Coordinates of C-alpha atoms in Angstrom, one line a residue:
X1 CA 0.0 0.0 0.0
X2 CA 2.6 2.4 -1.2
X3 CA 1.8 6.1 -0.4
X4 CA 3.8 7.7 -3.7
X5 CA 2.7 6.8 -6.9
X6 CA -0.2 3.9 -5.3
X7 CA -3.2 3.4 -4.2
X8 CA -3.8 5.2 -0.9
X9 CA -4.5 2.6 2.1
X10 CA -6.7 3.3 5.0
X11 CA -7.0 0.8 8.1
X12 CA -11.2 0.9 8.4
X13 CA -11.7 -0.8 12.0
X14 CA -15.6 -2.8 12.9
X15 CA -15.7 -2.9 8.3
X16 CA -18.0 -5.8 9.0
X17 CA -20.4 -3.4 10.3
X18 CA -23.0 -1.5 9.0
X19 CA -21.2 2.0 8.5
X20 CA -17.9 0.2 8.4
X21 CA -18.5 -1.9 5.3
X22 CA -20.3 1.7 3.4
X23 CA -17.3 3.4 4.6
X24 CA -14.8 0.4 2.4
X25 CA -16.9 0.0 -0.2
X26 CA -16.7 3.8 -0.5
X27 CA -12.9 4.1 -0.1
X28 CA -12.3 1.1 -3.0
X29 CA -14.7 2.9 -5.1
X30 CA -12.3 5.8 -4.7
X31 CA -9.2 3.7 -5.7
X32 CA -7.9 3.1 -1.8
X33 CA -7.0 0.2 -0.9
X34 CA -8.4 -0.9 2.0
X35 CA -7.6 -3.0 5.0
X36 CA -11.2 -4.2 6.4
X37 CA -10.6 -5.2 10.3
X38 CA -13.3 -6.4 12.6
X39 CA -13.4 -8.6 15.5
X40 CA -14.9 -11.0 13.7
X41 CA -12.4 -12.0 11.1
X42 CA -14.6 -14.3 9.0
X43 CA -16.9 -11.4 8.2
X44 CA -14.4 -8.9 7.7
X45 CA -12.6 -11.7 5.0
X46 CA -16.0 -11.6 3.7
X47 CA -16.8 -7.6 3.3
X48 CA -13.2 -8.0 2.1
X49 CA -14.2 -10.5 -0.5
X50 CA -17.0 -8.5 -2.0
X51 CA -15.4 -5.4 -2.5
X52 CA -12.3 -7.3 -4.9
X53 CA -8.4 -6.9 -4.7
X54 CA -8.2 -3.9 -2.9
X55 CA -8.9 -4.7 0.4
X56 CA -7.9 -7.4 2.6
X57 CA -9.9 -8.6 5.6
X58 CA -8.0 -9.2 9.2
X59 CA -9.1 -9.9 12.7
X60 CA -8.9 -7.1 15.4
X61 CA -9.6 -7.2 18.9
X62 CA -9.7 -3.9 20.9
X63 CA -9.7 -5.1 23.8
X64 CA -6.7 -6.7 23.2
X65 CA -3.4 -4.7 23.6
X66 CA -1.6 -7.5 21.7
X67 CA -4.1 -7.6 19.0
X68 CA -3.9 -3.8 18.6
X69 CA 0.2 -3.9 18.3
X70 CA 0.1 -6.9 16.2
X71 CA -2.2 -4.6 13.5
X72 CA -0.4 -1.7 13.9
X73 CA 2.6 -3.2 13.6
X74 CA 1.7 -4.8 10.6
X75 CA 0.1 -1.9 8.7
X76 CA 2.7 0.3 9.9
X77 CA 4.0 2.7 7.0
X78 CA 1.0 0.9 4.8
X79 CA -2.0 2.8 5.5
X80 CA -2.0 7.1 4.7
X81 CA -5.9 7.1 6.6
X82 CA -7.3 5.6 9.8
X83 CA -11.0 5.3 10.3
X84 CA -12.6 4.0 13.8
X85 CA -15.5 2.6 12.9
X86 CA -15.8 -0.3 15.9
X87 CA -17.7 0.0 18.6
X88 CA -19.4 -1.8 21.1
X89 CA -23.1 -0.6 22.8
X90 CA -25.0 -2.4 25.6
X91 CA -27.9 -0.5 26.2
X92 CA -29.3 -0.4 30.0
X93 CA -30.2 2.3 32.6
X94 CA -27.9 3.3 34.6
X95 CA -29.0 1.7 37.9
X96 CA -29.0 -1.8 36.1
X97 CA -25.7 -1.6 34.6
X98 CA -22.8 -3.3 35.5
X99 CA -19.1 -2.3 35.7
X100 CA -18.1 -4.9 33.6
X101 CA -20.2 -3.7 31.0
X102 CA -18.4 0.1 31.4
X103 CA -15.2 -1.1 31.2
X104 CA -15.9 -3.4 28.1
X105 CA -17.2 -0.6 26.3
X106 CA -14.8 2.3 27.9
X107 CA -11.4 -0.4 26.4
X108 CA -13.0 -0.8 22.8
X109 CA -14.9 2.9 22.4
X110 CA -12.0 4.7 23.4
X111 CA -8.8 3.0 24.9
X112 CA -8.5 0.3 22.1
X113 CA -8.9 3.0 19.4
X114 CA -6.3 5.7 21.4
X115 CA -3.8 2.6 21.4
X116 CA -4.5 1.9 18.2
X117 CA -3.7 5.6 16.8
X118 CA -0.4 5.8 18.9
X119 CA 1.2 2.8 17.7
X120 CA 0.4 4.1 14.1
X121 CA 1.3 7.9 14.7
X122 CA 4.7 7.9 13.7
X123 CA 4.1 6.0 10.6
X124 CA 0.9 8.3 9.6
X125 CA 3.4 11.7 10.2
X126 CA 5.3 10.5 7.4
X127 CA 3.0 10.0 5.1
X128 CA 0.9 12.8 3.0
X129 CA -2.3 13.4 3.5
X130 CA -2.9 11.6 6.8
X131 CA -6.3 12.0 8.2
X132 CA -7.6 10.1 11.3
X133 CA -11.6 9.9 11.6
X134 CA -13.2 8.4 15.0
X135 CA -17.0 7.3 15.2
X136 CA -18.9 8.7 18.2
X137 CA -22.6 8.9 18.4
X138 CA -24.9 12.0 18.3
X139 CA -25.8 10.1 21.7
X140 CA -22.8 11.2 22.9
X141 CA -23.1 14.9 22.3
X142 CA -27.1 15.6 22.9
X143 CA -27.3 12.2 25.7
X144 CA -29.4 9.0 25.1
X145 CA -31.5 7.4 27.9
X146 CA -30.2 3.8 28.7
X147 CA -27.0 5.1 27.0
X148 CA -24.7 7.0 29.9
X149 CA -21.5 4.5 29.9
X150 CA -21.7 4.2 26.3
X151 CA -22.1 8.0 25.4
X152 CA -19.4 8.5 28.0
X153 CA -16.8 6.0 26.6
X154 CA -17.7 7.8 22.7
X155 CA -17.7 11.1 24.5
X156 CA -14.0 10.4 25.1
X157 CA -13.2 10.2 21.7
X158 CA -14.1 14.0 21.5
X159 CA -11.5 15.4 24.0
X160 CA -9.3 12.9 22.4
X161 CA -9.4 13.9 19.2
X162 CA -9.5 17.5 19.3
X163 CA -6.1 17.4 21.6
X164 CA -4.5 14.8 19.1
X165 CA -5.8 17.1 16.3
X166 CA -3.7 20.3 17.9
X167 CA -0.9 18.2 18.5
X168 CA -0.2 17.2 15.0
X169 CA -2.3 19.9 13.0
X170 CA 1.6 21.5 12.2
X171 CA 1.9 18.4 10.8
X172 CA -0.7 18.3 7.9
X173 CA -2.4 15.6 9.6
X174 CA -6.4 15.8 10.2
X175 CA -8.6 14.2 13.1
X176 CA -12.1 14.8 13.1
X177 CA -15.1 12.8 14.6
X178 CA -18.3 11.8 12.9
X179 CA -21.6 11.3 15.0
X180 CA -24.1 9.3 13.6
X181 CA -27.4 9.5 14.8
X182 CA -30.3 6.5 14.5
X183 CA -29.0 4.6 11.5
X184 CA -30.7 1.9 10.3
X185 CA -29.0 -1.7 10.7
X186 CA -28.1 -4.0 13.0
X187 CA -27.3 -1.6 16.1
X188 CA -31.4 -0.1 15.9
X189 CA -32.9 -3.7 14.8
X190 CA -31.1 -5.1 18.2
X191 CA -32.4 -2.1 19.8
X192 CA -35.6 -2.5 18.0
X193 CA -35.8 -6.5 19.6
X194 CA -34.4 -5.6 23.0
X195 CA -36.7 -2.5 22.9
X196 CA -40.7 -2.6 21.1
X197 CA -42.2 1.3 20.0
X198 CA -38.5 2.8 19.9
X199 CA -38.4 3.3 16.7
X200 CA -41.3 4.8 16.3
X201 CA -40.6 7.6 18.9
X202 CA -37.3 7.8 17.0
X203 CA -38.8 8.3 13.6
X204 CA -41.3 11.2 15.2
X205 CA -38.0 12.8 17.1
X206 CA -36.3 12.9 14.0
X207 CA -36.7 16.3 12.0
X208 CA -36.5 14.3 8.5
X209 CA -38.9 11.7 10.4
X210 CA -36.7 9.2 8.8
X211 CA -33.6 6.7 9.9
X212 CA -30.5 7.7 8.2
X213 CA -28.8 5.0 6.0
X214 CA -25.0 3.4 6.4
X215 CA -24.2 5.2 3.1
X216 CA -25.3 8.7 4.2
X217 CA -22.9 8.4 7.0
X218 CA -19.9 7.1 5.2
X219 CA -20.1 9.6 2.9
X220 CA -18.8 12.1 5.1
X221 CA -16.6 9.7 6.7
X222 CA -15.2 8.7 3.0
X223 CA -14.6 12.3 2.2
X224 CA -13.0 13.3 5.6
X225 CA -10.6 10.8 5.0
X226 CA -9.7 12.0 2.0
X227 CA -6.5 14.5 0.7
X228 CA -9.7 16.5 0.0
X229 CA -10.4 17.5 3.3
X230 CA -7.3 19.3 3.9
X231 CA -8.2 22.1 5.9
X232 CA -10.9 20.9 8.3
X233 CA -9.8 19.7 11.5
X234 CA -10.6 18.5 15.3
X235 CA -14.8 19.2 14.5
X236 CA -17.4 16.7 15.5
X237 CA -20.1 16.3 13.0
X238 CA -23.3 15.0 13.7
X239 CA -25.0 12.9 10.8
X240 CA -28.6 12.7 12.4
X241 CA -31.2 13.9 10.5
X242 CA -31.6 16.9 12.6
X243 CA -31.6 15.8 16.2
X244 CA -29.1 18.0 17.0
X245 CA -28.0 21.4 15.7
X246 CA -24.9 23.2 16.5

């Protein structure tokens, strides 16, 4: 995945998800070649599959330091673009959740993808063009019921990333964070299960009255990642159909 003269490679992390796999199909569409990683490596091999010679499926594990260096390591000096797209929700009140459950999602919403960037830093301020992008939620900036240790584990990833995105701005290099609102796939349909008549109070809270599609939000993640956006850096960005306006 040479940077001068190739095809530009970005590391997408959770590609077997929803927003991840838009995000790689969007990328190879673009010419990048892209490095699908998931924690489930059989479905990132797949996603992998479909999308042709250009990217290459491998397992990740962010909760696992070892996993993360062993990635890193690997990639290092290969890819020009990180995206975080991995995540993990459990959604609970507050009273009925579990410390096990905020550390789980505290290590792979925010320690696992900080570890991740730091082992691949010093590779990515060599390269042209680098751009980091990190998935929060809009939860995370507006609040969620049965959401407060998720939204504060993707809340991280703001102070995170606009401190990262001072530090290496003299650089050329980009961080930004995306925050998707109620997008439709397998996060809401779990949701949807665990959950009857959310969706419909979604739909009405929603300005566009509508669930946003994968695509709509991997637009913006596809662009952000791009030499394109060269001069926008350390924002968060809502992709939400409204829910929030600032």
């Amino acid at each position: 995945m040479a940077h001068d003269g190739g095809a530009r490679g970005v590391l997408v992390t959770g590609g077997a998800g929803d927003i991840g796999r838009a995000v790689a199909r969007r990328l190879v569409g673009a010419g990048c070649e892209v490095v699908v990683a998931d924690l489930d490596e059989v479905a990132a091999a797949a996603v992998a599959g479909e999308l042709g010679a250009k990217a290459t499926g491998v397992r990740l594990d962010l909760s696992d330091d070892g996993s993360i260096e062993g990635v890193a390591g690997a990639l290092a000096g290969r890819v020009s673009a990180v995206v975080h797209c991995a995540g993990l929700a459990i959604v609970e009140p507050f009273l009925g959740s579990s410390v096990a459950d905020w550390d789980a999602m505290l290590r792979v919403n925010l320690r696992g993808p900080m570890l991740l960037t730091k082992h691949l830093l010093p590779s990515l301020l060599e390269t042209d063009s680098a751009r980091i992008v990190f998935v929060s939620s809009d939860g995370a900036r507006a609040g969620a019921g049965g959401e407060s240790a998720y939204a504060a584990a993707k809340a991280g990833l703001f102070g995170f990333a606009k401190s990262l995105a001072r530090e290496v701005a003299r650089e050329q290099v980009t961080v930004n964070v995306v925050c998707p609102g109620p997008i439709s796939g397998q996060m809401v349909d779990r949701t949807m299960r665990e959950h009857p008549g959310t969706l419909a109070a979604l739909e009405k809270a929603i300005p566009m009255k509508r669930l946003g599609q994968p695509d709509e939000v991997a637009a913006l993640i596809a662009w952000l990642a791009s030499p394109e956006a060269s001069y926008i850096t350390g924002q968060l960005i809502s992709v939400s159909g409204g829910i929030t306006m600032s």
